Short mmCIF file of C-alpha atoms in Angstrom, two decimals:
data_model
loop_
_atom_site.label_atom_id
_atom_site.label_comp_id
_atom_site.label_asym_id
_atom_site.label_seq_id
_atom_site.Cartn_x
_atom_site.Cartn_y
_atom_site.Cartn_z
CA UNK A 108 37.04 43.32 -28.73
CA UNK A 109 40.29 43.07 -27.19
CA UNK A 110 42.58 40.53 -29.44
CA UNK A 111 43.75 38.22 -26.24
CA UNK A 112 40.39 38.25 -25.15
CA UNK A 113 38.76 37.12 -28.62
CA UNK A 114 41.70 34.19 -28.56
CA UNK A 115 40.86 33.04 -25.25
CA UNK A 116 37.02 32.61 -26.22
CA UNK A 117 38.22 30.85 -28.98
CA UNK A 118 39.64 28.60 -26.84
CA UNK A 119 37.54 28.53 -24.06
CA UNK A 120 35.79 25.44 -22.88
CA UNK A 121 32.36 26.62 -23.81
CA UNK A 122 33.76 26.25 -27.72
CA UNK A 123 35.48 22.51 -26.85
CA UNK A 124 31.48 22.07 -25.19
CA UNK A 125 30.31 23.61 -28.34
CA UNK A 126 32.40 21.57 -31.15
CA UNK A 127 31.62 18.18 -29.14
CA UNK A 128 27.51 18.77 -28.96
CA UNK A 129 27.28 19.85 -32.32
CA UNK A 130 29.02 18.26 -35.42
CA UNK A 131 30.36 20.20 -38.37
CA UNK A 132 28.11 18.78 -40.93
CA UNK A 133 26.08 22.13 -41.46
CA UNK A 134 28.51 24.43 -40.24
CA UNK A 135 28.86 26.34 -43.45
CA UNK A 136 24.64 26.80 -43.56
CA UNK A 137 24.16 27.61 -39.93
CA UNK A 138 25.80 28.50 -36.72
CA UNK A 139 24.10 28.24 -32.81
CA UNK A 140 23.18 32.14 -32.01
CA UNK A 141 22.89 33.11 -28.66
CA UNK A 142 19.42 32.81 -28.98
CA UNK A 143 19.26 29.20 -30.20
CA UNK A 144 21.11 28.49 -26.51
CA UNK A 145 18.68 30.69 -24.95
CA UNK A 146 15.89 27.88 -25.66
CA UNK A 147 18.13 24.96 -25.71
CA UNK A 148 19.48 25.73 -22.03
CA UNK A 149 16.46 26.00 -20.33
CA UNK A 150 14.86 23.36 -22.12
CA UNK A 151 17.55 20.86 -21.37
CA UNK A 152 17.75 22.52 -17.40
CA UNK A 153 14.35 21.47 -17.09
CA UNK A 154 14.46 18.47 -18.22
CA UNK A 155 16.97 17.81 -15.84
CA UNK A 156 15.10 18.64 -12.99
CA UNK A 157 12.02 16.47 -14.09
CA UNK A 158 14.88 13.61 -14.67
CA UNK A 159 15.62 13.80 -11.07
CA UNK A 160 12.43 12.84 -9.86
CA UNK A 161 12.31 10.09 -12.78
CA UNK A 162 15.92 8.81 -11.14
CA UNK A 163 14.30 9.07 -7.43
CA UNK A 164 11.66 5.95 -8.47
CA UNK A 165 15.02 3.61 -8.71
CA UNK A 166 15.72 4.91 -5.45
CA UNK A 167 12.32 3.64 -4.56
CA UNK A 168 12.30 0.07 -5.93
CA UNK A 169 15.99 -0.30 -4.56
CA UNK A 170 14.96 0.65 -0.98
CA UNK A 171 11.64 -1.59 -1.37
CA UNK A 172 13.43 -4.73 -3.16
CA UNK A 173 15.76 -4.47 -0.15
CA UNK A 174 13.74 -3.54 2.67
CA UNK A 175 10.61 -5.28 2.22
CA UNK A 176 10.97 -8.25 4.62
CA UNK A 177 11.03 -5.43 7.47
CA UNK A 178 7.48 -4.51 7.89
CA UNK A 179 5.60 -6.32 10.43
CA UNK A 180 3.72 -8.94 9.37
CA UNK A 181 1.87 -9.72 12.66
CA UNK A 182 1.52 -7.01 15.64
CA UNK A 183 4.47 -8.13 18.73
CA UNK A 184 1.41 -8.54 21.25
CA UNK A 185 -2.38 -8.90 21.02
CA UNK A 186 -4.88 -6.73 23.52
CA UNK A 187 -6.34 -8.54 26.08
CA UNK A 188 -9.29 -6.68 26.27
CA UNK A 189 -10.11 -4.82 22.89
CA UNK A 190 -9.78 -1.18 22.94
CA UNK A 191 -12.58 1.52 22.07
CA UNK A 192 -12.99 2.52 18.46
CA UNK A 193 -14.69 4.86 16.50
CA UNK A 194 -15.41 4.65 12.80
CA UNK A 195 -15.48 8.27 11.17
CA UNK A 196 -17.56 8.43 7.88
CA UNK A 197 -17.32 12.11 6.16
CA UNK A 198 -19.65 12.58 3.59
CA UNK A 199 -20.52 15.09 1.82
CA UNK A 200 -23.43 14.63 -1.09
CA UNK A 201 -23.00 10.93 -1.58
CA UNK A 202 -26.23 9.97 -2.52
CA UNK A 203 -25.08 6.70 -4.74
CA UNK A 204 -22.54 5.26 -1.95
CA UNK A 205 -23.47 6.34 1.42
CA UNK A 206 -26.38 3.03 1.69
CA UNK A 207 -23.22 0.85 0.47
CA UNK A 208 -20.94 1.91 2.73
CA UNK A 209 -22.88 2.17 6.07
CA UNK A 210 -24.18 -1.48 5.48
CA UNK A 211 -20.97 -2.41 4.84
CA UNK A 212 -19.22 -0.76 7.86
CA UNK A 213 -22.32 -2.54 10.21
CA UNK A 214 -20.56 -5.52 8.92
CA UNK A 215 -17.51 -5.30 10.65
CA UNK A 216 -16.57 -7.67 13.45
CA UNK A 217 -16.13 -5.99 16.46
CA UNK A 218 -17.74 -5.86 19.77
CA UNK A 219 -20.60 -3.75 19.58
CA UNK A 220 -19.66 -2.28 23.46
CA UNK A 221 -16.59 -1.32 22.34
CA UNK A 222 -17.73 0.36 18.76
CA UNK A 223 -19.05 3.79 17.85
CA UNK A 224 -20.28 4.96 14.16
CA UNK A 225 -20.27 8.18 13.57
CA UNK A 226 -21.46 8.69 9.90
CA UNK A 227 -20.20 12.69 9.45
CA UNK A 228 -22.20 14.22 6.77
CA UNK A 229 -21.88 17.37 5.40
CA UNK A 230 -24.41 17.09 2.40
CA UNK A 231 -26.51 19.77 1.49
CA UNK A 232 -29.02 17.41 -1.17
CA UNK A 233 -30.97 14.65 -0.96
CA UNK A 234 -28.46 12.51 0.53
CA UNK A 235 -29.11 14.32 3.92
CA UNK A 236 -32.31 13.34 4.63
CA UNK A 237 -31.79 9.81 3.08
CA UNK A 238 -28.74 8.96 5.43
CA UNK A 239 -30.47 10.27 8.19
CA UNK A 240 -33.13 8.18 8.17
CA UNK A 241 -30.83 5.50 6.87
CA UNK A 242 -29.22 5.87 10.20
CA UNK A 243 -32.12 6.47 12.18
CA UNK A 244 -33.21 2.74 11.11
CA UNK A 245 -30.31 1.33 11.79
CA UNK A 246 -29.83 2.96 15.51
CA UNK A 247 -33.61 1.35 16.49
CA UNK A 248 -32.02 -2.14 15.63
CA UNK A 249 -29.28 -1.80 18.19
CA UNK A 250 -26.23 -0.55 16.04
CA UNK A 251 -23.83 1.69 17.34
CA UNK A 252 -24.20 4.38 14.87
CA UNK A 253 -25.04 8.13 15.16
CA UNK A 254 -25.41 10.60 12.78
CA UNK A 255 -23.87 13.77 12.51
CA UNK A 256 -24.98 17.03 10.43
CA UNK A 257 -23.49 19.86 9.93
CA UNK A 258 -25.01 23.22 8.39
CA UNK A 259 -21.48 24.17 6.48
CA UNK A 260 -18.93 23.08 5.88
CA UNK A 261 -16.18 24.56 7.60
CA UNK A 262 -12.97 23.10 7.03
CA UNK A 263 -14.23 20.43 4.65
CA UNK A 264 -13.50 17.09 5.23
CA UNK A 265 -10.68 18.03 8.41
CA UNK A 266 -13.29 20.03 9.77
CA UNK A 267 -16.20 17.39 10.13
CA UNK A 268 -13.53 14.64 11.26
CA UNK A 269 -12.37 17.63 14.03
CA UNK A 270 -15.93 18.30 14.49
CA UNK A 271 -16.47 14.53 15.33
CA UNK A 272 -13.55 14.24 17.54
CA UNK A 273 -15.70 15.95 20.37
CA UNK A 274 -17.78 13.56 20.62
CA UNK A 275 -15.47 10.08 20.02
CA UNK A 276 -15.59 7.44 22.75
CA UNK A 277 -12.81 5.97 21.29
CA UNK A 278 -8.90 5.62 21.85
CA UNK A 279 -8.79 4.57 17.99
CA UNK A 280 -10.26 6.39 15.11
CA UNK A 281 -10.78 4.46 12.09
CA UNK A 282 -11.58 6.54 8.65
CA UNK A 283 -13.40 5.52 5.50
CA UNK A 284 -14.28 7.64 2.75
CA UNK A 285 -18.24 7.08 1.33
CA UNK A 286 -16.17 5.37 -1.73
CA UNK A 287 -14.75 2.51 0.34
CA UNK A 288 -15.88 -0.99 1.16
CA UNK A 289 -14.21 -2.32 4.53
CA UNK A 290 -13.75 -5.58 5.19
CA UNK A 291 -15.68 -7.31 7.90
CA UNK A 292 -12.76 -8.28 9.83
CA UNK A 293 -10.53 -4.76 9.09
CA UNK A 294 -10.42 -3.86 12.77
CA UNK A 295 -9.10 -6.98 14.05
CA UNK A 296 -6.31 -7.04 11.56
CA UNK A 297 -5.41 -3.88 12.62
CA UNK A 298 -5.56 -2.21 15.81
CA UNK A 299 -3.63 -5.02 17.41
CA UNK A 300 -0.49 -2.97 16.63
CA UNK A 301 -1.49 -0.19 18.80
CA UNK A 302 0.05 -2.22 21.67
CA UNK A 303 2.89 -0.82 20.93
CA UNK A 304 2.17 2.53 22.36
CA UNK A 305 4.58 4.89 20.09
CA UNK A 306 2.47 3.27 16.98
CA UNK A 307 -0.09 6.22 15.58
CA UNK A 308 -0.97 4.94 12.58
CA UNK A 309 -1.95 1.98 10.65
CA UNK A 310 -2.57 2.62 7.37
CA UNK A 311 -3.75 -0.53 4.61
CA UNK A 312 -3.49 -0.45 0.93
CA UNK A 313 -6.60 0.39 -1.49
CA UNK A 314 -7.92 -1.65 -3.94
CA UNK A 315 -10.51 -1.26 -6.64
CA UNK A 316 -13.86 -2.34 -7.40
CA UNK A 317 -14.16 -1.04 -10.56
CA UNK A 318 -10.86 -1.37 -12.22
CA UNK A 319 -11.79 -3.28 -15.51
CA UNK A 320 -14.74 -0.69 -15.70
CA UNK A 321 -12.86 1.30 -18.95
CA UNK A 322 -9.24 2.12 -20.18
CA UNK A 323 -8.74 5.23 -17.84
CA UNK A 324 -9.80 3.01 -14.43
CA UNK A 325 -7.12 0.06 -15.18
CA UNK A 326 -4.43 3.37 -16.02
CA UNK A 327 -5.45 5.20 -12.71
CA UNK A 328 -5.31 1.50 -11.02
CA UNK A 329 -1.86 1.24 -11.90
CA UNK A 330 -0.62 4.99 -10.59
CA UNK A 331 -1.91 4.02 -7.58
CA UNK A 332 -0.64 0.94 -7.27
CA UNK A 333 2.78 2.12 -8.02
CA UNK A 334 2.12 4.32 -4.86
CA UNK A 335 0.79 1.87 -2.38
CA UNK A 336 2.54 -1.53 -3.49
CA UNK A 337 5.65 0.22 -4.01
CA UNK A 338 6.14 3.78 -2.42
CA UNK A 339 4.38 2.99 1.18
CA UNK A 340 6.12 0.03 1.29
CA UNK A 341 9.48 0.98 0.90
CA UNK A 342 9.03 3.77 3.32
CA UNK A 343 7.56 2.85 5.81
CA UNK A 344 10.25 -0.69 5.82
CA UNK A 345 12.76 2.31 5.63
CA UNK A 346 11.80 3.85 8.21
CA UNK A 347 11.39 6.72 6.61
CA UNK A 348 8.18 9.23 6.91
CA UNK A 349 5.30 8.63 4.89
CA UNK A 350 1.31 10.05 5.39
CA UNK A 351 -2.06 8.07 6.20
CA UNK A 352 -3.83 8.30 2.97
CA UNK A 353 -6.91 9.79 4.36
CA UNK A 354 -9.36 7.21 4.37
CA UNK A 355 -8.60 2.43 5.16
CA UNK A 356 -6.23 3.60 8.44
CA UNK A 357 -6.60 3.47 11.94
CA UNK A 358 -5.07 6.15 14.32
CA UNK A 359 -4.35 6.68 17.66
CA UNK A 360 -7.20 9.75 19.40
CA UNK A 361 -3.88 10.31 21.37
CA UNK A 362 -1.62 11.32 18.39
CA UNK A 363 -4.28 13.12 16.44
CA UNK A 364 -4.29 15.68 19.92
CA UNK A 365 -0.65 15.33 19.96
CA UNK A 366 0.42 16.60 16.54
CA UNK A 367 -1.99 19.65 16.91
CA UNK A 368 -5.24 18.16 15.21
CA UNK A 369 -6.73 18.14 12.21
CA UNK A 370 -6.41 21.63 9.86
CA UNK A 371 -8.16 22.59 6.95
CA UNK A 372 -5.16 24.81 5.42
CA UNK A 373 -4.56 22.52 2.65
CA UNK A 374 -6.06 20.37 0.55
CA UNK A 375 -4.50 16.78 2.09
CA UNK A 376 -5.03 17.42 5.29
CA UNK A 377 -4.26 13.52 5.80
CA UNK A 378 -0.73 14.42 4.63
CA UNK A 379 -0.40 17.22 6.84
CA UNK A 380 -1.56 15.93 10.47
CA UNK A 381 0.79 12.49 9.54
CA UNK A 382 3.87 15.13 8.70
CA UNK A 383 3.21 16.99 12.37
CA UNK A 384 2.98 13.64 14.26
CA UNK A 385 6.27 11.92 12.76
CA UNK A 386 7.91 15.09 13.33
CA UNK A 387 6.87 14.48 16.95
CA UNK A 388 7.72 10.83 16.67
CA UNK A 389 5.05 8.66 16.36
CA UNK A 390 5.05 5.47 14.50
CA UNK A 391 3.52 4.90 11.48
CA UNK A 392 2.72 1.28 10.10
CA UNK A 393 1.69 0.23 6.39
CA UNK A 394 0.05 -3.22 5.64
CA UNK A 395 0.23 -4.16 2.09
CA UNK A 396 -1.40 -7.18 2.76
CA UNK A 397 -4.57 -5.95 4.30
CA UNK A 398 -6.68 -4.71 1.08
CA UNK A 399 -9.79 -1.60 1.09
CA UNK A 400 -11.52 -1.65 -1.58
CA UNK A 401 -12.80 1.24 -3.30
CA UNK A 402 -14.29 3.80 -6.43
CA UNK A 403 -12.46 4.97 -8.47
CA UNK A 404 -13.05 7.66 -11.08
CA UNK A 405 -14.31 6.40 -14.26
CA UNK A 406 -14.82 9.95 -16.13
CA UNK A 407 -12.13 11.79 -17.54
CA UNK A 408 -13.37 15.29 -15.44
CA UNK A 409 -13.45 13.32 -11.77
CA UNK A 410 -10.25 11.84 -12.64
CA UNK A 411 -8.91 15.52 -13.14
CA UNK A 412 -10.54 17.15 -10.03
CA UNK A 413 -8.88 14.36 -8.03
CA UNK A 414 -5.24 14.31 -9.27
CA UNK A 415 -5.49 18.54 -8.92
CA UNK A 416 -7.06 18.65 -5.22
CA UNK A 417 -3.90 15.76 -4.24
CA UNK A 418 -1.56 18.01 -6.41
CA UNK A 419 -2.47 21.37 -5.11
CA UNK A 420 -2.73 19.73 -1.51
CA UNK A 421 0.70 18.21 -1.68
CA UNK A 422 2.36 21.13 -2.79
CA UNK A 423 0.66 23.64 0.12
CA UNK A 424 1.98 20.93 2.40
CA UNK A 425 5.06 21.30 1.01
CA UNK A 426 5.25 25.13 1.71
CA UNK A 427 4.27 24.26 4.77
CA UNK A 428 5.87 21.56 6.79
CA UNK A 429 9.44 21.56 4.75
CA UNK A 430 11.00 24.47 6.60
CA UNK A 431 10.61 22.27 9.63
CA UNK A 432 11.45 19.03 8.57
CA UNK A 433 14.82 20.14 7.23
CA UNK A 434 15.11 22.34 10.67
CA UNK A 435 14.42 18.76 12.42
CA UNK A 436 17.06 16.27 13.95
CA UNK A 437 16.28 13.38 11.84
CA UNK A 438 18.49 11.77 9.53
CA UNK A 439 19.37 13.21 6.14
CA UNK A 440 17.72 10.75 4.28
CA UNK A 441 14.38 11.00 6.18
CA UNK A 442 14.53 14.86 5.08
CA UNK A 443 15.37 13.67 1.45
CA UNK A 444 12.27 11.49 0.92
CA UNK A 445 9.98 13.68 2.29
CA UNK A 446 10.99 16.44 -0.30
CA UNK A 447 10.66 13.81 -3.07
CA UNK A 448 7.17 12.92 -1.23
CA UNK A 449 6.24 16.73 -1.22
CA UNK A 450 7.48 18.03 -4.21
CA UNK A 451 6.55 15.97 -7.08
CA UNK A 452 3.91 18.07 -8.69
CA UNK A 453 6.13 21.18 -9.47
CA UNK A 454 7.01 18.79 -12.45
CA UNK A 455 3.88 19.78 -13.82
CA UNK A 456 4.54 23.20 -14.79
CA UNK A 457 8.03 22.30 -15.66
CA UNK A 458 7.01 19.71 -18.21
CA UNK A 459 4.61 22.78 -19.41
CA UNK A 460 7.23 25.28 -20.51
CA UNK A 461 9.37 22.51 -21.80
CA UNK A 462 6.15 21.64 -24.48
CA UNK A 463 6.21 25.52 -24.96
CA UNK A 464 10.09 25.36 -25.85
CA UNK A 465 9.90 22.04 -28.03
CA UNK A 466 9.45 23.36 -31.45
CA UNK A 467 11.66 25.89 -31.65
CA UNK A 468 13.77 22.94 -29.60
CA UNK A 469 13.21 21.10 -32.67
CA UNK A 470 13.60 23.86 -35.28
CA UNK A 471 17.32 24.30 -33.48
CA UNK A 472 17.95 20.45 -33.07
CA UNK A 473 17.32 19.95 -36.91
CA UNK A 474 20.91 21.24 -37.16
CA UNK A 475 22.33 19.05 -34.78
CA UNK A 476 24.15 15.74 -35.37
CA UNK A 477 22.44 12.52 -34.61
CA UNK A 478 25.25 11.10 -32.28
CA UNK A 479 25.07 14.14 -30.05
CA UNK A 480 21.43 14.24 -29.70
CA UNK A 481 21.93 10.53 -28.87
CA UNK A 482 24.57 11.71 -25.89
CA UNK A 483 21.97 14.71 -24.50
CA UNK A 484 18.65 12.65 -25.01
CA UNK A 485 19.34 8.98 -24.07
CA UNK A 486 19.98 9.53 -20.49
CA UNK A 487 17.06 11.83 -19.60
CA UNK A 488 15.10 9.12 -21.92
CA UNK A 489 16.60 6.37 -19.06
CA UNK A 490 15.98 8.81 -16.28
CA UNK A 491 12.03 9.87 -17.04
CA UNK A 492 10.68 7.41 -19.30
CA UNK A 493 12.21 4.19 -18.77
CA UNK A 494 11.83 4.79 -15.22
CA UNK A 495 8.24 4.62 -15.08
CA UNK A 496 7.96 2.01 -17.10
CA UNK A 497 9.98 -0.01 -15.00
CA UNK A 498 8.36 1.30 -11.80
CA UNK A 499 4.96 0.91 -12.47
CA UNK A 500 5.09 -2.96 -14.61
CA UNK A 501 7.30 -3.70 -11.11
CA UNK A 502 4.55 -2.81 -9.17
CA UNK A 503 2.23 -4.85 -11.48
CA UNK A 504 4.72 -7.93 -10.93
CA UNK A 505 3.86 -7.70 -7.38
CA UNK A 506 0.30 -7.83 -7.39
CA UNK A 507 -0.51 -10.03 -10.40
CA UNK A 508 2.69 -12.22 -10.48
CA UNK A 509 0.60 -13.94 -13.56
CA UNK A 510 -0.74 -11.39 -15.81
CA UNK A 511 1.62 -8.65 -14.97
CA UNK A 512 2.93 -8.58 -18.95
CA UNK A 513 -0.66 -6.84 -19.43
CA UNK A 514 0.52 -3.85 -18.29
CA UNK A 515 3.42 -3.43 -20.82
CA UNK A 516 0.20 -2.71 -23.25
CA UNK A 517 -1.27 -0.31 -20.93
CA UNK A 518 1.71 1.55 -20.50
CA UNK A 519 1.37 4.04 -23.05
CA UNK A 520 -1.78 4.94 -22.24
CA UNK A 521 -0.80 5.76 -18.42
CA UNK A 522 2.13 7.96 -20.20
CA UNK A 523 -0.43 9.80 -22.22
CA UNK A 524 -3.16 9.68 -18.77
CA UNK A 525 -0.04 11.79 -17.26
CA UNK A 526 0.15 14.20 -19.82
CA UNK A 527 -3.58 14.93 -19.87
CA UNK A 528 -3.14 16.19 -16.51
CA UNK A 529 -0.06 18.25 -16.68
CA UNK A 530 -2.71 21.64 -17.26
CA UNK A 531 -4.81 20.85 -14.45
CA UNK A 532 -2.11 19.79 -11.93
CA UNK A 533 -0.08 22.92 -13.39
CA UNK A 534 -2.78 25.25 -11.72
CA UNK A 535 -3.63 23.55 -9.13
CA UNK A 536 0.54 23.65 -8.09
CA UNK A 537 0.58 27.49 -8.83
CA UNK A 538 -2.49 28.39 -6.78
CA UNK A 539 -0.36 26.77 -4.14
CA UNK A 540 3.00 27.99 -4.69
CA UNK A 541 1.13 31.70 -4.71
CA UNK A 542 -1.20 30.66 -1.42
CA UNK A 543 -4.05 30.88 -3.07
CA UNK A 544 -7.16 28.62 -0.84
CA UNK A 545 -10.00 26.96 -2.85
CA UNK A 546 -12.59 24.51 -1.51
CA UNK A 547 -12.69 20.97 -1.26
CA UNK A 548 -14.01 19.48 -4.58
CA UNK A 549 -15.23 16.23 -3.84
CA UNK A 550 -14.95 13.45 -6.65
CA UNK A 551 -18.21 11.95 -7.57
CA UNK A 552 -18.91 8.14 -7.10
CA UNK A 553 -21.24 5.72 -8.13
CA UNK A 554 -21.49 2.68 -6.56
CA UNK A 555 -20.42 0.61 -9.18
CA UNK A 556 -22.00 -2.40 -8.05
CA UNK A 557 -25.60 -0.95 -8.42
CA UNK A 558 -24.92 1.96 -10.60
CA UNK A 559 -26.44 5.31 -10.70
CA UNK A 560 -28.55 5.88 -13.64
CA UNK A 561 -26.71 7.99 -16.29
CA UNK A 562 -29.09 10.73 -16.91
CA UNK A 563 -29.11 11.29 -12.61
CA UNK A 564 -25.08 11.23 -12.39
CA UNK A 565 -24.76 14.83 -14.41
CA UNK A 566 -25.94 16.44 -11.24
CA UNK A 567 -22.44 15.62 -9.67
CA UNK A 568 -20.80 16.85 -12.75
CA UNK A 569 -18.65 19.78 -12.03
CA UNK A 570 -18.18 22.02 -15.50
CA UNK A 571 -14.63 21.52 -16.78
CA UNK A 572 -14.83 25.78 -18.22
CA UNK A 573 -12.05 26.19 -20.71
CA UNK A 574 -10.15 23.07 -19.70
CA UNK A 575 -10.47 20.98 -22.37
CA UNK A 576 -10.28 23.61 -24.92
CA UNK A 577 -7.04 24.46 -24.03
CA UNK A 578 -5.92 20.87 -24.19
CA UNK A 579 -7.10 20.25 -27.70
CA UNK A 580 -5.26 23.78 -28.23
CA UNK A 581 -2.51 22.02 -26.52
CA UNK A 582 -3.22 18.85 -28.56
CA UNK A 583 -3.19 20.70 -31.85
CA UNK A 584 0.21 22.58 -31.27
CA UNK A 585 1.89 18.84 -30.90
CA UNK A 586 -0.06 17.77 -33.84
CA UNK A 587 1.98 20.23 -35.63
CA UNK A 588 5.08 19.38 -34.18
CA UNK A 589 4.31 16.02 -35.97
CA UNK A 590 4.07 17.30 -39.04
CA UNK A 591 7.25 19.20 -38.81
CA UNK A 592 9.01 15.81 -37.42
CA UNK A 593 7.96 13.79 -40.10
CA UNK A 594 8.76 16.68 -42.85
CA UNK A 595 12.50 16.75 -41.56
CA UNK A 596 12.91 13.15 -41.05
CA UNK A 597 12.92 13.16 -36.98
CA UNK A 598 11.70 9.89 -36.78
CA UNK A 599 13.00 9.24 -33.77
CA UNK A 600 10.97 12.13 -31.60
CA UNK A 601 7.64 10.84 -33.37
CA UNK A 602 6.67 8.36 -30.90
CA UNK A 603 7.02 11.00 -27.88
CA UNK A 604 5.37 13.94 -30.17
CA UNK A 605 2.46 11.18 -30.89
CA UNK A 606 2.18 10.41 -26.98
CA UNK A 607 1.33 13.95 -25.99
CA UNK A 608 -1.29 14.56 -28.80
CA UNK A 609 -2.78 11.66 -27.52
CA UNK A 610 -2.97 12.25 -24.08
CA UNK A 611 -4.25 16.24 -24.22
CA UNK A 612 -6.49 15.57 -26.77
CA UNK A 613 -8.21 12.19 -24.81
CA UNK A 614 -8.79 14.56 -22.21
CA UNK A 615 -9.78 17.38 -23.99
CA UNK A 616 -12.30 15.23 -25.88
CA UNK A 617 -13.64 12.76 -23.40
CA UNK A 618 -14.47 15.43 -20.82
CA UNK A 619 -16.25 17.52 -24.38
CA UNK A 620 -18.13 14.47 -24.83
CA UNK A 621 -19.41 13.82 -21.32
CA UNK A 622 -20.29 17.10 -21.44
CA UNK A 623 -22.43 16.98 -24.33
CA UNK A 624 -24.00 14.06 -23.47
CA UNK A 625 -25.38 15.19 -20.59
CA UNK A 626 -26.93 18.29 -22.51
CA UNK A 627 -28.71 16.03 -24.53
CA UNK A 628 -29.76 14.09 -21.57
CA UNK A 629 -30.96 17.45 -20.08
CA UNK A 630 -32.60 18.45 -23.15
CA UNK A 631 -34.74 14.90 -23.59
CA UNK A 632 -35.59 14.86 -19.93
CA UNK A 633 -37.04 18.60 -20.34
CA UNK A 634 -39.27 17.76 -23.69
CA UNK A 635 -40.29 14.84 -21.47
CA UNK A 636 -40.86 17.28 -18.71
CA UNK A 637 -43.40 19.53 -21.50
CA UNK A 638 -44.55 16.44 -23.05
CA UNK A 639 -46.05 15.18 -19.91
CA UNK A 640 -47.56 18.31 -18.90
CA UNK A 641 -49.16 19.94 -22.37
#
């Protein structure tokens, strides 16, 4: 190499960066090679991208506290004559909750002559004859309820809603999933906002019937509270785009048709329609004080299935809609928030890559000075982990002002549950980016007030396949990193490594334990049947 070039490299900013980030304690033992930099640069680069989404949580909090009082506490006007409303109840193999749903909807306080209730049943099991008979019984009692059954699941939930819309008589469409329990005053508290002809949607806040069923449901509730208490409120109050959550909301039929109707090329047809409608100029309203109880998945694999469907659906919406959003003549802040709303799940595959790089990075960083490690790590910790802590505890404080501190003790479990989603959501995001279509996989619910017998639940459970074994393998990989950290006195990283161990082991072992119990119950049932016959 030319001597002048060698002198420039020795005094270049690159050397200054290296001397700043790494002390000379081990200079005689180890010099960073190109391979070391090849590991460190992608590792911190990916963590930097993840941290940007963490910093966005701080922005959501800022907007929430600054603009939350802008939400309309009451409609500007009230209807002299109530509008016609069609309530749509899309169900698919919901034997354990469909009766509760229908009975609760029939208790909604609204004039019968202005109401139509559609049970849109795509079921392929005994839910079909049971629900048909149930609807017929209530029809005979004079309730405005009707039953629709499709011989196929074309378009899944979106297809069922579109099919029901063909015979709907209401100018407003209220939608409830099978596990929801709408309060009797739901329509009276929502329909009057539609006196404003620009309003296309009124969305209410989910609450949870089985919030305290077990540790998993408590963590799920905290996760969803962050969305429904902070994100939805902030976006609505700041006039940013936000989405219909697929249930517990009322939509204007004219808006659905103007936006292009229900489309089933994504797994989150609700978010898809929401963005298409808002791009057309429709106004959405969120009412966090109107609560609609629902049921959370109380088993690990059901939770993972639900979350992976949402992750894939939102990523599909990002592919489909972001070009139109970025080209639209709307404020840049609306575009930026839409980008963050539709793309957060891209962090899951990034985290998987970070996990794979973590052990070699730990080996390389064994030679780094403590001061330099804090300079690199502390900002990322503040952006990622601290933002999550502040975000989710703030949501709990808004809902439970007297007992919110309990969420502090649940926060490690929330982080572990999030870790347990990385593998299944990474697969979902990659499939969405590659344009690979998949069926709408429902999350089984069991009516927590009158629980389905555990021996019968397994007919609605899907096999997890290879997923829990991969989670256990990754958990073991992190367990090895824990041993390495202890051996090298890197105690600073132990809490984070143990979170990953707990998260992957929790996800894998909980799923395998449930499937093992299912096999035992099936074997016991077969033995009893054999003994009965013989």
